[in-house]
Short mmCIF file of C-alpha atoms and ligand atoms in Angstrom, two decimals:
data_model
loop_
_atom_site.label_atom_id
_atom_site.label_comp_id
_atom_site.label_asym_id
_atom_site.label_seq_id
_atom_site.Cartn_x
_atom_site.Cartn_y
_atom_site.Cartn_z
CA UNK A 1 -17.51 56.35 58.75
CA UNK A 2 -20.27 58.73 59.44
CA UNK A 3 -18.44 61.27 60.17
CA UNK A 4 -17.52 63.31 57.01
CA UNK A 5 -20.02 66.40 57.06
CA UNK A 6 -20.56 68.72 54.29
CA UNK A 7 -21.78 72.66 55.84
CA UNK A 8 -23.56 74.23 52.75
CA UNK A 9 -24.59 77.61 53.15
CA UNK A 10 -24.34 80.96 51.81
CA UNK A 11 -21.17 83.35 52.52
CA UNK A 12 -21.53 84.81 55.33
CA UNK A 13 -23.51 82.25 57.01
CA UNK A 14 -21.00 81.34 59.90
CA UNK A 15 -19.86 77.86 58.08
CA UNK A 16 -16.08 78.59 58.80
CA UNK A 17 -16.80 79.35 62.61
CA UNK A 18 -19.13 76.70 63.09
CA UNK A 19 -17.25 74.27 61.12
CA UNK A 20 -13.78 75.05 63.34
CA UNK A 21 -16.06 74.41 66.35
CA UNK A 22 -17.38 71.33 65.07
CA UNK A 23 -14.36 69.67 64.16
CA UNK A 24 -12.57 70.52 67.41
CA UNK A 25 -15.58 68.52 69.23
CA UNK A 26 -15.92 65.54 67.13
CA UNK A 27 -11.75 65.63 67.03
CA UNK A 28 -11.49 65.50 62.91
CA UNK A 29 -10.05 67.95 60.59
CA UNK A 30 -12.01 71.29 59.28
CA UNK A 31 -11.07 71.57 55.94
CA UNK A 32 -11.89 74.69 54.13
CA UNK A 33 -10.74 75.47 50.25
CA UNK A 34 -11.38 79.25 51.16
CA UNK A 35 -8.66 79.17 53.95
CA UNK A 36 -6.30 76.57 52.01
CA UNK A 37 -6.37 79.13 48.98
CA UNK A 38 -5.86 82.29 51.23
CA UNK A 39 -2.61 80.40 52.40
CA UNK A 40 -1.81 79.56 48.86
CA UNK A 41 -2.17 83.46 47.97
CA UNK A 42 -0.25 84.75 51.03
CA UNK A 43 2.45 82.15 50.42
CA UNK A 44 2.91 83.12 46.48
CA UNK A 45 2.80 79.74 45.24
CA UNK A 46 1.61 78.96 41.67
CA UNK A 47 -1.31 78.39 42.75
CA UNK A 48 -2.00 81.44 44.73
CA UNK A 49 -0.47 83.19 41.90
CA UNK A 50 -3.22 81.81 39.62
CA UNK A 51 -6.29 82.02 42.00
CA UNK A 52 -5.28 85.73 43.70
CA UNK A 53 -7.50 87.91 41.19
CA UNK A 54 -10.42 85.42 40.84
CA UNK A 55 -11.05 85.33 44.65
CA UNK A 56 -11.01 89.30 44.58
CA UNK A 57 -13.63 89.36 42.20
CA UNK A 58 -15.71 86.78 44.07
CA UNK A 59 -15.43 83.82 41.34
CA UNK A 60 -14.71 80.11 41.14
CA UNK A 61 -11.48 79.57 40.77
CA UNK A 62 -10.91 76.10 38.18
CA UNK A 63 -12.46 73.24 39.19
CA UNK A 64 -9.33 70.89 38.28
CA UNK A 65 -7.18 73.74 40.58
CA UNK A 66 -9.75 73.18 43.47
CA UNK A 67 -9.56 69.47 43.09
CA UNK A 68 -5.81 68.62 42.70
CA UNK A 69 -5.95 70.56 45.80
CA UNK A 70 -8.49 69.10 48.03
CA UNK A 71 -7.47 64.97 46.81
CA UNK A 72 -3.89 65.96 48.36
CA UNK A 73 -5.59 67.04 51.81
CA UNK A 74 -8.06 63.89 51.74
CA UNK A 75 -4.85 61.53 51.11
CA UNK A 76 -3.33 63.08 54.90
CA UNK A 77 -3.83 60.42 57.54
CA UNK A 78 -5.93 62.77 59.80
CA UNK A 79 -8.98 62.66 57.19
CA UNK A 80 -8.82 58.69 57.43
CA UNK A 81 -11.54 59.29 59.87
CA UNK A 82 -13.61 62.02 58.65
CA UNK A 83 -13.38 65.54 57.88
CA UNK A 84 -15.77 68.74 58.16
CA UNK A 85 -15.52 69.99 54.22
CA UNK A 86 -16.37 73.90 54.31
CA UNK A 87 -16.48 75.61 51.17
CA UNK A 88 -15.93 72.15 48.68
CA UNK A 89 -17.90 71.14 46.68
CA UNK A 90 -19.26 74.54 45.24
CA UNK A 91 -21.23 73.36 42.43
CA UNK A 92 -22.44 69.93 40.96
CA UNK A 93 -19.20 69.48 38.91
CA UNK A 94 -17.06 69.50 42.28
CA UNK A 95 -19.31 67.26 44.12
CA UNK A 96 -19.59 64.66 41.23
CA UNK A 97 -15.58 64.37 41.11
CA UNK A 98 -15.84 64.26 44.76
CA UNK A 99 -18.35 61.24 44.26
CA UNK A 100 -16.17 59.76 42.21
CA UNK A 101 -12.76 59.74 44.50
CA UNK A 102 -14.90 58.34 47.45
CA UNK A 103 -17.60 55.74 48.62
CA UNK A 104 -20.71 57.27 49.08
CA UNK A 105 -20.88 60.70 47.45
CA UNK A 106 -17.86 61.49 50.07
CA UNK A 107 -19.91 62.88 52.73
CA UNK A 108 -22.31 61.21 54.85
CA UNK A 109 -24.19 64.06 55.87
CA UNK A 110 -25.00 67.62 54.73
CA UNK A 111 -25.40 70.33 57.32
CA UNK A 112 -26.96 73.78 55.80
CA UNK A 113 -26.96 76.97 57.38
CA UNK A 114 -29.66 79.55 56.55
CA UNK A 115 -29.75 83.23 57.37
CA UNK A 116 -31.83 85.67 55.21
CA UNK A 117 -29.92 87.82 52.59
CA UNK A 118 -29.80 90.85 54.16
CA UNK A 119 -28.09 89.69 57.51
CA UNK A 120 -25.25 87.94 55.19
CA UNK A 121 -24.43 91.25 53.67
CA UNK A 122 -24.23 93.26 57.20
CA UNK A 123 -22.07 90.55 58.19
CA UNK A 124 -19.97 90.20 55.34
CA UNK A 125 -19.40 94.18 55.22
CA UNK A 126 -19.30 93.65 58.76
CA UNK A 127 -16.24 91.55 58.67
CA UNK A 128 -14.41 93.48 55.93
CA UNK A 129 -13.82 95.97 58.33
CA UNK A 130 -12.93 93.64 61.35
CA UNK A 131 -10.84 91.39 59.11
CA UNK A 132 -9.77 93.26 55.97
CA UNK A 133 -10.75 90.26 53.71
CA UNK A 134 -9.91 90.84 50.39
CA UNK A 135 -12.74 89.79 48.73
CA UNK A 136 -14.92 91.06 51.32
CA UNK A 137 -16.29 94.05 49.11
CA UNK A 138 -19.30 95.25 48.19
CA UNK A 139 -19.31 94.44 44.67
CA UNK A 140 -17.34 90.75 45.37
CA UNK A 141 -19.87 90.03 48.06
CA UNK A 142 -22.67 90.54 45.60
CA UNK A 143 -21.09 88.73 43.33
CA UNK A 144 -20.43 85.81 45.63
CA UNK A 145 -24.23 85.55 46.35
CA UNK A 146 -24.75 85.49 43.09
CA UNK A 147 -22.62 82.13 42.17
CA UNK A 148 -23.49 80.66 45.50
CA UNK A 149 -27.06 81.10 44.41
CA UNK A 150 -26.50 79.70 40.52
CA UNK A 151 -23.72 77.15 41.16
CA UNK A 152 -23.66 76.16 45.01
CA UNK A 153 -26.86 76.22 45.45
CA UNK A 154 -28.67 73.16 43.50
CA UNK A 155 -26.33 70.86 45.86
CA UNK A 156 -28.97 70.87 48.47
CA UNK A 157 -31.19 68.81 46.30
CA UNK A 158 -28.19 67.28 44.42
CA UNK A 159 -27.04 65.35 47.77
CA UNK A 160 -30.51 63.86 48.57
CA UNK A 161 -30.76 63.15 45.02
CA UNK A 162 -27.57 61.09 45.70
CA UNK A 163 -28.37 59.49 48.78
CA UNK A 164 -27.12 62.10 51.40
CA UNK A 165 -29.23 63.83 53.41
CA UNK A 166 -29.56 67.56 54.21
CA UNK A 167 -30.41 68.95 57.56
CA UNK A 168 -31.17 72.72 57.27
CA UNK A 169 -29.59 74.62 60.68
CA UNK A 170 -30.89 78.31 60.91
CA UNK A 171 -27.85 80.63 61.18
CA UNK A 172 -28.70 83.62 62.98
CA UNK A 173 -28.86 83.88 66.41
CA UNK A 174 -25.96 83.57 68.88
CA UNK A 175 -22.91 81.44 67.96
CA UNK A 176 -23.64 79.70 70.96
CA UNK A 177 -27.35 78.90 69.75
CA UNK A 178 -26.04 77.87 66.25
CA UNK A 179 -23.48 75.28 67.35
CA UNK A 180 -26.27 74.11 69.85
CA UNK A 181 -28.61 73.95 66.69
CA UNK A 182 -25.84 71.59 64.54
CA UNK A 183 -24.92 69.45 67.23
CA UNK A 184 -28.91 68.37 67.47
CA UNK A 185 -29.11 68.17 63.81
CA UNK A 186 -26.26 65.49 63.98
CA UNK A 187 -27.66 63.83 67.03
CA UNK A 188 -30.86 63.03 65.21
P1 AMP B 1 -14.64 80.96 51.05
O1 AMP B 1 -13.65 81.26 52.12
O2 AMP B 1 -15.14 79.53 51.10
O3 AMP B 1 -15.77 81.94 51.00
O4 AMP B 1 -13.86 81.07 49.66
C1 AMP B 1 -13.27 82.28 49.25
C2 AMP B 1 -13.03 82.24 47.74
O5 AMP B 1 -12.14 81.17 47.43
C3 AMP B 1 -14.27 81.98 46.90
O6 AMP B 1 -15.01 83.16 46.65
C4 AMP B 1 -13.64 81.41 45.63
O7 AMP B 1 -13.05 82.43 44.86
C5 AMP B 1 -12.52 80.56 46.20
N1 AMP B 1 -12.95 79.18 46.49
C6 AMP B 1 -13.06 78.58 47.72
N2 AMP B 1 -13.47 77.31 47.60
C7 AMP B 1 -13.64 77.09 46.27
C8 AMP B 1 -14.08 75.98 45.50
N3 AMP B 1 -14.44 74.81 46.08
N4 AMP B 1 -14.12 76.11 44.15
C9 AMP B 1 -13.77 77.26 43.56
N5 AMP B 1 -13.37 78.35 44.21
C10 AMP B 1 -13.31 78.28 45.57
#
């Protein structure tokens, strides 16, 4: 135990390249809902079929969708020894089922990456072009802000609330300087 790490952040706040980075070092699996349900939509399973339009537009898709899908990945024998979550839970509804599947809240420690608003949206736009992300739009980005701010959001005091604590990593920078950052925050 002490290894199953939560990154919280804003979109656009590097969580899916740090968190790949992370997980490589500490050898356990990086486990993001955003890439699992890009798979799902490329693939055209029901699920994709059913989540396709409500990533587009930048919303949640169902929590029980999200769920059914994330207890199957926790059950794999590679997340017997902890996991890097990225993009799960995404509001308080998510992270009490989470809670209630594991010991401990399911995560032992919170990581949270910061950059101001206006950097995330020259990245995000930034990557639309470099990527071709679906979602990566203007009007989807805003919107993902949005429910990041209203629904993702009130985990960082949720988690301490619940006896996890959050260590708050600033983002920008180098992505050199940022994994240097996180790998002190665990250290300490
Ligand atoms: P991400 O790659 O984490 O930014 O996720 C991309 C999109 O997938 C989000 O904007 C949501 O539409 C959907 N998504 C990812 N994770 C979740 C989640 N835990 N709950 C609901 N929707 C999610």
């Amino acid at each position: 135990m002490g290894r199953r790490l939560l990154f919280l952040g804003p979109p656009g706040a590097g969580k899916g390249t740090q968190a790949t980075r992370l997980a490589k070092a500490l050898g356990i699996p990086h486990i993001s809902t955003g890439d699992m349900l890009r798979q799902n939509v490329a693939d055209g399973t029901d699920l994709g079929k059913q989540a396709e339009a409500i990533m587009h537009a930048g919303d949640l898709v169902p929590d029980d969708l999200v769920l059914a899908m994330v207890q199957d990945r926790l059950g794999k024998d590679d997340a017997a020894c902890g996991y890097i979550l990225d993009g799960f839970p995404r509001n308080v509804s998510q992270a009490e089922s989470l809670s209630a599947m594991n010991q401990l809240a399911g995560i032992d420690q919170v990581l949270l990456l910061e950059v101001d608003t206006e950097e995330l949206v020259q990245r995000l736009l930034s990557r639309a072009k470099d990527q071709g992300r679906a979602d990566d739009n203007e009007e989807s980005i805003r919107n993902r802000l949005d429910v990041y701010r209203d629904e993702t959001s009130p985990l960082v005091d949720w988690y301490p609330t619940n006896g996890v604590s959050v260590a708050s990593v600033q983002g920008s920078g180098s992505m050199d300087d940022v994994t240097a950052r996180l790998v002190l925050a665990l250290a300490t």
